[in-house]
Coordinates of C-alpha atoms in Angstrom, one line a residue:
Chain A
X1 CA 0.0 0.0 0.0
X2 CA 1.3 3.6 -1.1
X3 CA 2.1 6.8 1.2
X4 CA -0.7 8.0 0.1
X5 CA -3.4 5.9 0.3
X6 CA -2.2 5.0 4.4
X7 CA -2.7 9.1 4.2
X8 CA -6.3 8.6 2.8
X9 CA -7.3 5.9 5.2
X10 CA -6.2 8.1 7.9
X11 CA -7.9 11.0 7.0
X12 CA -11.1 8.6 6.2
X13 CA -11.1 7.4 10.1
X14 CA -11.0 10.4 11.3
X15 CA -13.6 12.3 9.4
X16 CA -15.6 8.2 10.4
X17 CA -14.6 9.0 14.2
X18 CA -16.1 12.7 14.0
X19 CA -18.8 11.9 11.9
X20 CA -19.7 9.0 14.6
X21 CA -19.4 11.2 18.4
X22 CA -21.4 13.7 17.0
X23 CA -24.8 12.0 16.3
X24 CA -23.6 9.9 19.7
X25 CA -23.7 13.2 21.6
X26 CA -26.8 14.1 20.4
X27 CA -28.4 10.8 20.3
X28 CA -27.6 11.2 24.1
X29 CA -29.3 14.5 24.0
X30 CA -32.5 13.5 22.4
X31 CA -32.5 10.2 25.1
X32 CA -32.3 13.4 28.0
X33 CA -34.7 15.4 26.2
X34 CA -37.2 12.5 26.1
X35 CA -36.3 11.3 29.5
X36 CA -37.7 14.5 30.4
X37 CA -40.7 14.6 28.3
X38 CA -41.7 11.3 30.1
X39 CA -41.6 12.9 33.4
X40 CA -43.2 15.7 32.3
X41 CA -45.9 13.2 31.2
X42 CA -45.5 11.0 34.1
X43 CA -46.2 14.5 36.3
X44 CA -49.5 15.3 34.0
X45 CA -50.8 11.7 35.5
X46 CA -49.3 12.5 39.0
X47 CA -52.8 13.5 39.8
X48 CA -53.8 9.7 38.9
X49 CA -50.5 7.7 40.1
X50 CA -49.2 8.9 43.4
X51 CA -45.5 9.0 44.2
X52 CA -44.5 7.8 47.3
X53 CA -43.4 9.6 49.7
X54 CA -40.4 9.3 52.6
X55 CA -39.9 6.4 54.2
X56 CA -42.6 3.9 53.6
X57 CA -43.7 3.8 50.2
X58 CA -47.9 4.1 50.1
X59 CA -50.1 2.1 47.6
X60 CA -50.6 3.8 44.8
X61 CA -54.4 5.5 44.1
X62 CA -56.2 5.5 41.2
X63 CA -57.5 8.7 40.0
X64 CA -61.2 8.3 41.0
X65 CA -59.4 7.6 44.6
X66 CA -58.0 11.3 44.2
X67 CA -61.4 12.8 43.5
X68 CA -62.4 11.3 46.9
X69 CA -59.8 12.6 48.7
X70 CA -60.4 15.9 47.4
X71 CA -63.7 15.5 48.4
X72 CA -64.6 18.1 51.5
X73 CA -65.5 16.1 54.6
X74 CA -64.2 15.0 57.9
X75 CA -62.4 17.6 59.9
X76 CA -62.2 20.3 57.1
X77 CA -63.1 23.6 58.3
X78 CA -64.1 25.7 55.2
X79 CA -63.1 29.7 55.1
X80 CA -65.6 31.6 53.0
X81 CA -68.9 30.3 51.3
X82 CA -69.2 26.5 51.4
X83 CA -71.5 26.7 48.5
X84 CA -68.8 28.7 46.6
X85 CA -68.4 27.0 43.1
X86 CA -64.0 26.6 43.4
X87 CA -62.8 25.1 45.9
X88 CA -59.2 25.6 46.6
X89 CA -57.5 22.9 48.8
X90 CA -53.6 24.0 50.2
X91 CA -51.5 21.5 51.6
X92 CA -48.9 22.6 53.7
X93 CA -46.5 22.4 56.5
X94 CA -46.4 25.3 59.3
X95 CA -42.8 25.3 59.2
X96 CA -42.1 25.5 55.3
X97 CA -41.4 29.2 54.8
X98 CA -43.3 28.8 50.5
X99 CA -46.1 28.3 52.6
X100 CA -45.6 31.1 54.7
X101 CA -44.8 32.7 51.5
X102 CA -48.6 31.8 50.2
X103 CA -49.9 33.4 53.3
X104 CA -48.3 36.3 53.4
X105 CA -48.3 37.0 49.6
X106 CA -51.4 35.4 47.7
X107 CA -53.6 34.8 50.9
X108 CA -54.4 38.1 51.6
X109 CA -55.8 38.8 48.0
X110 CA -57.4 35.5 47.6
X111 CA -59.8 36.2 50.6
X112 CA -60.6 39.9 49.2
X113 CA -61.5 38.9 45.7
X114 CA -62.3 35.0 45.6
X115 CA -63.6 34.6 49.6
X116 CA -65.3 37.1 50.6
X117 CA -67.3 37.3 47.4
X118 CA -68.1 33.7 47.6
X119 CA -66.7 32.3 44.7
X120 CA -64.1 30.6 46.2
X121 CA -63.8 28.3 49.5
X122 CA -60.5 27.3 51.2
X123 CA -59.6 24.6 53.1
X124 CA -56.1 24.1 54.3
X125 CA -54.9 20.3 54.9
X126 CA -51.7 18.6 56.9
X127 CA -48.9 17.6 55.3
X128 CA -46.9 18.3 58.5
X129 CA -43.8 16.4 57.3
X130 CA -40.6 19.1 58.3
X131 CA -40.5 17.6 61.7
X132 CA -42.0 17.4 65.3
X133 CA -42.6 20.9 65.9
X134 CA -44.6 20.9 62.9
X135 CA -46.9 18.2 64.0
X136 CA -47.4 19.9 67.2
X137 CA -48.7 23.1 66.0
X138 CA -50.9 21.3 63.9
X139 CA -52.3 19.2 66.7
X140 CA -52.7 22.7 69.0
X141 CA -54.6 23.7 65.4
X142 CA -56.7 20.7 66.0
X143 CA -57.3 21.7 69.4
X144 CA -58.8 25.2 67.9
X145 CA -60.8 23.6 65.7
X146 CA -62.8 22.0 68.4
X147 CA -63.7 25.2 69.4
X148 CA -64.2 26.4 66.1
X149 CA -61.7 28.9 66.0
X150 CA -59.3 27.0 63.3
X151 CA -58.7 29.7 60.7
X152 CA -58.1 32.2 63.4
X153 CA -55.5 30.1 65.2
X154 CA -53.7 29.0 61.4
X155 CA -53.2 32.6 60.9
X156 CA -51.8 33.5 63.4
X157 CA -49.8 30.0 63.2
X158 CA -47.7 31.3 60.3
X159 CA -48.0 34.9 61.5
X160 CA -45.5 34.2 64.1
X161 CA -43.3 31.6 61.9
X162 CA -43.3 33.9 58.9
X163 CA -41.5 36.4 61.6
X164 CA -39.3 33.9 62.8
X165 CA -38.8 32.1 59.4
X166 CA -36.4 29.4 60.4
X167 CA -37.2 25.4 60.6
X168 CA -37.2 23.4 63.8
X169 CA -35.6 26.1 65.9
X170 CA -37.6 25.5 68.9
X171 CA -39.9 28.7 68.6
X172 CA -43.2 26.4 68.4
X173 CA -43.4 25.4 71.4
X174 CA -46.5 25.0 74.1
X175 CA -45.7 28.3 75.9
X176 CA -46.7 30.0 72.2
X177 CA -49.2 28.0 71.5
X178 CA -50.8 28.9 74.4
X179 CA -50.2 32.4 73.6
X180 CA -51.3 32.0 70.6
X181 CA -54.6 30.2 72.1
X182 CA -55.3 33.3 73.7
X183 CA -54.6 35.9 70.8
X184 CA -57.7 34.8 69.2
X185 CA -59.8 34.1 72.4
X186 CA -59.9 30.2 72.7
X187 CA -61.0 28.6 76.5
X188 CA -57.8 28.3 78.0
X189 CA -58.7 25.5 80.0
X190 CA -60.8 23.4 77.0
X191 CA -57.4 24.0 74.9
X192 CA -54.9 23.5 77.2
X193 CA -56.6 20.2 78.4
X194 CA -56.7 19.5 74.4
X195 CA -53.1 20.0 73.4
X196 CA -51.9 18.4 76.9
X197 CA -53.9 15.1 75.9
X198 CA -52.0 15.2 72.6
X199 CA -55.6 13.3 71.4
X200 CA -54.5 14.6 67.5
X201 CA -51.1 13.9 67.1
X202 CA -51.4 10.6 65.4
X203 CA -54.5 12.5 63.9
X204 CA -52.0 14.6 61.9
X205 CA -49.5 12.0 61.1
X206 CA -52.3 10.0 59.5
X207 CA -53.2 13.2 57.7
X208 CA -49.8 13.7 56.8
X209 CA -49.6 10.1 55.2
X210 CA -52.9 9.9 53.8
X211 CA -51.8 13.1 51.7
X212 CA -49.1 11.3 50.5
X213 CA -50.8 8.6 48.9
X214 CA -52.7 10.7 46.8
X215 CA -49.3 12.3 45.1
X216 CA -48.5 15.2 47.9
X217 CA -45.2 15.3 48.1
X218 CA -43.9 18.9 49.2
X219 CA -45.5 22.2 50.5
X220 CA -47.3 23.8 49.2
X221 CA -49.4 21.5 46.9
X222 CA -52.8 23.2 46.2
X223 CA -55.4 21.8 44.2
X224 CA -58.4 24.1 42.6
X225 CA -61.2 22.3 41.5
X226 CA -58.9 19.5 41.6
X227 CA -56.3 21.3 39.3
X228 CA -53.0 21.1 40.8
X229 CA -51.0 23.7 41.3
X230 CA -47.3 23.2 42.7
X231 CA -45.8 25.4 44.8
X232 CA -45.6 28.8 46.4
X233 CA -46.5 30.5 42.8
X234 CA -47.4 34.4 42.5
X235 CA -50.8 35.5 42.9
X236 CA -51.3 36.3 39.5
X237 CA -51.2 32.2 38.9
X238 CA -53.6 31.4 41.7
X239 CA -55.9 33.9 39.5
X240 CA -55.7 32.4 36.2
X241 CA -56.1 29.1 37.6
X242 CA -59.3 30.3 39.6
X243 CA -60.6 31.8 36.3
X244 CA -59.8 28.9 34.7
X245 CA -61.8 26.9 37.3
X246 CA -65.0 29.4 37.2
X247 CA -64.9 29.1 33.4
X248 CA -64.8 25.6 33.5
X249 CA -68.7 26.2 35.9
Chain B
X1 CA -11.2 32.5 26.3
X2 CA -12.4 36.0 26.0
X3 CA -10.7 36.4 23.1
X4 CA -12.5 33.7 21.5
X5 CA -16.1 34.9 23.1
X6 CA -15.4 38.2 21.6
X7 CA -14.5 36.6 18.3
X8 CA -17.9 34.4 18.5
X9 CA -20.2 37.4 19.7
X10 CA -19.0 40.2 17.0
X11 CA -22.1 38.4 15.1
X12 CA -25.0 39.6 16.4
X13 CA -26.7 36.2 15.7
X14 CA -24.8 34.6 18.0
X15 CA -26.0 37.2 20.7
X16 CA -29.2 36.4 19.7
X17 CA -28.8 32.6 20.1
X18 CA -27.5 33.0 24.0
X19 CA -30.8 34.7 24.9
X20 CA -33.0 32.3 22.8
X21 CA -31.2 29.3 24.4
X22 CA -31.1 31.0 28.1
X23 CA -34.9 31.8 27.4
X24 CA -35.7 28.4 26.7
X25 CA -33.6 27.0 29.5
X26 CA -35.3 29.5 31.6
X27 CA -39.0 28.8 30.9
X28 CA -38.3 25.0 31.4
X29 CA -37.0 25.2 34.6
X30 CA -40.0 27.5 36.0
X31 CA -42.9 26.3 33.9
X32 CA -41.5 22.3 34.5
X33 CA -43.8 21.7 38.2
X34 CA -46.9 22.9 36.7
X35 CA -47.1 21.8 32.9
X36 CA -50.7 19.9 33.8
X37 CA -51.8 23.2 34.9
X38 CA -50.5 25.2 31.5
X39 CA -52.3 21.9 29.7
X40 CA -55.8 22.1 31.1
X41 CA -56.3 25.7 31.1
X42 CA -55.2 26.3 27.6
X43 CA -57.2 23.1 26.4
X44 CA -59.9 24.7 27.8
X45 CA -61.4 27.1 24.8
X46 CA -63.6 29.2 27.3
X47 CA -60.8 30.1 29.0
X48 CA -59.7 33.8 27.8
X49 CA -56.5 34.7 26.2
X50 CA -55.6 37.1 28.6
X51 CA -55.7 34.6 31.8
X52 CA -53.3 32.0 29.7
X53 CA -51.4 34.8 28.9
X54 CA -51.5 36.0 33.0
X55 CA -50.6 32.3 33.6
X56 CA -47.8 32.0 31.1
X57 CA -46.3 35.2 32.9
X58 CA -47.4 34.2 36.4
X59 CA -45.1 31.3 36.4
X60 CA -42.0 33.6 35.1
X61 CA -42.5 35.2 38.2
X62 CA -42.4 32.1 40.5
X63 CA -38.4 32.6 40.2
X64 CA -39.3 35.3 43.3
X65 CA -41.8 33.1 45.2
X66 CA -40.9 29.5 44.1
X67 CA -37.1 29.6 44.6
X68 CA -34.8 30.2 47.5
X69 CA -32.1 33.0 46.5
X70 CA -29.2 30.1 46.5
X71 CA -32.0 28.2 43.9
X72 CA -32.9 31.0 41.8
X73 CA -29.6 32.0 41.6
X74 CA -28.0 28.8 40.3
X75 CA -31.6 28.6 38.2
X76 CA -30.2 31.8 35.8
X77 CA -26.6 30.9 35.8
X78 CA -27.2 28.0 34.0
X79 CA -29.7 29.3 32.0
X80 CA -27.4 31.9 30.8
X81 CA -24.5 29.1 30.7
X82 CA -26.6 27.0 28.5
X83 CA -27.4 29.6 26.0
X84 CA -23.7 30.5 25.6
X85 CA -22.6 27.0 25.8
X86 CA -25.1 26.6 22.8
X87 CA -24.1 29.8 20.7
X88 CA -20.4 28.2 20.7
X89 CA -21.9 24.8 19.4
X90 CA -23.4 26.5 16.5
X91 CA -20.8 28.3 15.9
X92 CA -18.4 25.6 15.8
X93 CA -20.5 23.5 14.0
X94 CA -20.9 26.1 11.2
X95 CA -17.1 26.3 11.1
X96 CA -16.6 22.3 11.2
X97 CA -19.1 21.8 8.2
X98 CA -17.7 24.9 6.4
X99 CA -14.1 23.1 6.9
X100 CA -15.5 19.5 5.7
X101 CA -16.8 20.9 2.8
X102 CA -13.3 22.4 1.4
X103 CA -11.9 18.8 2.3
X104 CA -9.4 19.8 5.2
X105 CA -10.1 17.9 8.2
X106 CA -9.6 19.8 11.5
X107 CA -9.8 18.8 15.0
X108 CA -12.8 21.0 15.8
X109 CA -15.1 18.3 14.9
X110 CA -13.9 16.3 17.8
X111 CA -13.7 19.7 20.3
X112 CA -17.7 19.8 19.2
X113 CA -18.5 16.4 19.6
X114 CA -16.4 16.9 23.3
X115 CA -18.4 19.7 23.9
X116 CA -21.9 18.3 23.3
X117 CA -21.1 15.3 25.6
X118 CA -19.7 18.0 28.7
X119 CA -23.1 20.4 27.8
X120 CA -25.4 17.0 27.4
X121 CA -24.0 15.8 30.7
X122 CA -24.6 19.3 32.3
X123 CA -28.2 19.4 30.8
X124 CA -28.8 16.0 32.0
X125 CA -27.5 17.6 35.4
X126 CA -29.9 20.1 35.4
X127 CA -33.0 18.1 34.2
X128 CA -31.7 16.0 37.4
X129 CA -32.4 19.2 39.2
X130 CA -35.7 20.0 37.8
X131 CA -37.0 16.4 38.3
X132 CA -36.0 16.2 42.0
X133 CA -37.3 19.9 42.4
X134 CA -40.7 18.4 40.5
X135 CA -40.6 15.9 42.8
X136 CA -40.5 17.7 45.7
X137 CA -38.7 18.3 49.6
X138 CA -40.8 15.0 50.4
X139 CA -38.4 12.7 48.3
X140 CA -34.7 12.3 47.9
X141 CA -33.5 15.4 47.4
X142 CA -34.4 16.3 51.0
X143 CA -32.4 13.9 51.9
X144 CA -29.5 16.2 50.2
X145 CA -27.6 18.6 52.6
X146 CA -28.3 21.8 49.9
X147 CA -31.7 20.2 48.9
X148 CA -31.2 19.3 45.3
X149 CA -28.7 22.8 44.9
X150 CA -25.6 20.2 44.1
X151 CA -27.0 19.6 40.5
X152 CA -27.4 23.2 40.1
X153 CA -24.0 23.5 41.1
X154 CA -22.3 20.8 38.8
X155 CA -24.2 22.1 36.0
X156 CA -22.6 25.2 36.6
X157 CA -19.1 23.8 36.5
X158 CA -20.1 21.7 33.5
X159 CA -21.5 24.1 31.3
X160 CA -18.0 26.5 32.3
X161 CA -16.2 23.4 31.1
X162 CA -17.6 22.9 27.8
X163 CA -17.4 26.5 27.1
X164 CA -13.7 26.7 27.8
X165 CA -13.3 23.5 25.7
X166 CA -15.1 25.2 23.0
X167 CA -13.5 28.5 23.3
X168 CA -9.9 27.0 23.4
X169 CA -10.7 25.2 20.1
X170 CA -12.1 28.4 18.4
X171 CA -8.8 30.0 19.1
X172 CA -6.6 27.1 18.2
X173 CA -5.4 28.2 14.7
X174 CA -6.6 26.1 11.9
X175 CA -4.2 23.7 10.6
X176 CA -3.4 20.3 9.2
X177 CA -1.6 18.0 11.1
X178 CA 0.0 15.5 10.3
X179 CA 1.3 14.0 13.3
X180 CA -1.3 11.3 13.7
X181 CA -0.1 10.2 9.8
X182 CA 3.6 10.0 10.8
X183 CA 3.0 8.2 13.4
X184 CA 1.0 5.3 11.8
X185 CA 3.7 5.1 9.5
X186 CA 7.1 5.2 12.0

């Protein structure tokens, strides 16, 4: 074999060994980009097919399962018009500072134009899973409830956790909750024989894993009209959604 | 490296490609935990323009309610990243094909195929970071001690890498070697 022709082979493998990574690189690519568009269409049926959560992992639900959870019942205390045609369901952990977030930033417009008009109702839900102090305000909560005072006590719940904004720091603690009981005028005695008898701790821990077999898996997770809608998002989402929701009537 | 940015992004085009590809980049990451919601409402035809429109925008916005400052931070570097890291691939693409064509073979083929596998590897990186992110605090990635901001983080350093890589070939003058010939033959 000639010089030359060695040269041309040479030259030939080369251009082969380009000519080969480059479809390789964005074969890999396309493999990422469709790995993605799988979970994206994995997510759109996260409403159907639950992911587990921590620890143990729950059966999964079938969608007509998620309807029923969804359904308003059982310890739910609705704020606004219970005949209101949206319902909007939150989620949420005391501690998680997005759900602080929610209150603080979308709450307070949600209950002026959607609530108070009666077009939508609210109804928050435990998914107390960022540790013990969290399932302890939500069992003093529970105690508020039973005295019919829940929505006062919630906000004044992440009131004084938005101001301290840190996780498991020690802050919620009995001496604020009963504090906190009296803020909004609950019997001391009725609440502080409540929250002693810890009668709703396991209560919230069932909560907590009963939302995770329907697909909750962080805070906030709101559903509106069933739509869900992930995440401390702006106001101005909320309010599409809403429309969206009211349209849809 | 600058000197090969500033040779890249005297065409505006190029300019143009970093925003479109930090854009893109961008909207995936913040429109990524609610794409059922963007579905249903604009599969719903009595919905009006303007509330898809609000909803479209809405979710830009989350990047000030939905992320933590260390999140959001990391969320636009890489965007950013990935649209330069992409401007360079085109435009060493372009400069490969333009070289094939006149029949001289030159190593920037293999710094683009190099390239695409560091910026693939970051992207996969970052959809890791999306996923977990979609998947929320209740899964692994609270398990993490930054929560899922490590894959932000090597996406970062990936997406630097590949540029470099890119930019050092860019400024690499064009030439024929012959080495790899000689050497077959000695």
């Amino acid at each position: 074999m000639t010089h030359e022709s060695n040269e041309q082979n040479n030259i030939q493998e080369t251009k082969t060994n380009s000519n080969f990574l480059l479809p390789a690189s964005i074969l890999i690519a396309g493999v990422l980009i469709a790995g993605s568009v799988v979970y994206s269409v994995g997510k759109k049926s996260l409403n159907q097919v639950p992911q587990p959560t921590v620890g143990n992992n729950p059966p999964a639900v079938a969608s007509a399962d998620l309807t029923e959870a969804l359904k308003i019942g059982g310890r739910d205390v609705i704020l606004g018009d219970s005949k209101a045609p949206v319902t909007f369901i939150e989620y949420g952990d005391y501690q998680c500072p997005f759900c602080g977030r929610v209150f603080t930033q979308v709450e307070p417009q949600l209950r002026e134009e959607y609530i108070k008009t009666g077009k939508v109702k609210m109804v928050f839900r435990n998914f107390q899973f960022l540790g013990e102090e969290s399932t302890n305000v939500a069992a003093a909560a529970e105690c508020a409830t039973d005295q019919g005072k829940f929505w006062a006590y919630h906000d004044e719940i992440y009131k004084a956790e938005v101001a301290d904004n840190k996780e498991n720091n020690g802050n919620l603690n009995r001496a604020l909750f009963l504090k906190l009981a009296n803020n909004v005028g609950l019997d001391s005695n009725a609440f502080t024989s409540c929250l002693d008898s810890n009668k709703y701790v396991a209560q919230i821990k069932k909560d907590t894993a009963t939302a995770g077999q329907i697909g909750v898996n962080s805070t906030p997770t709101n559903y509106i009209n069933g739509q869900e809608v992930k995440g401390a998002q702006p106001y101005s989402v909320f309010k599409a959604a809403i429309e969206a929701a009211l349209a849809s009537k | 490296m600058i000197r090969a940015l500033k040779e890249v992004f005297r065409n505006f085009r190029y300019v143009l490609i970093v925003g479109i590809g930090a854009l893109a980049a961008f909207t995936f990451a913040v429109w990524l935990p609610n794409l059922s919601l963007i579905a249903n409402t604009f599969g719903k035809s009595n919905v009006s323009l303007g509330i898809k429109a609000q909803l479209l925008w809405g979710l830009f916005e989350s990047i000030t309610t939905n992320f933590s400052t260390f999140s959001a931070s990391y969320t636009i570097a890489i965007a950013i990243l990935f649209g330069i890291n992409l401007s360079l691939a085109i435009y060493l693409l372009k400069r490969t094909r333009a070289l094939q064509q006149g029949g001289v073979v030159a190593g920037a083929g293999g710094a683009v195929s190099g390239m695409f596998g560091i910026g693939c590897a970051a992207c996969g990186s970052f959809l890791t970071t999306s996923i977990l992110s979609f998947f929320g605090a209740g899964g692994a990635i609270a398990l993490l001690p930054f929560k899922g901001g490590e894959f932000g983080v090597l996406s970062i350093l990936l997406l630097v890498a590949s540029i470099f890589l890119a930019a050092r070939s860019i400024t690499v003058p064009l030439v024929c070697s012959p080495n790899t010939i000689l050497k077959n033959h000695e």
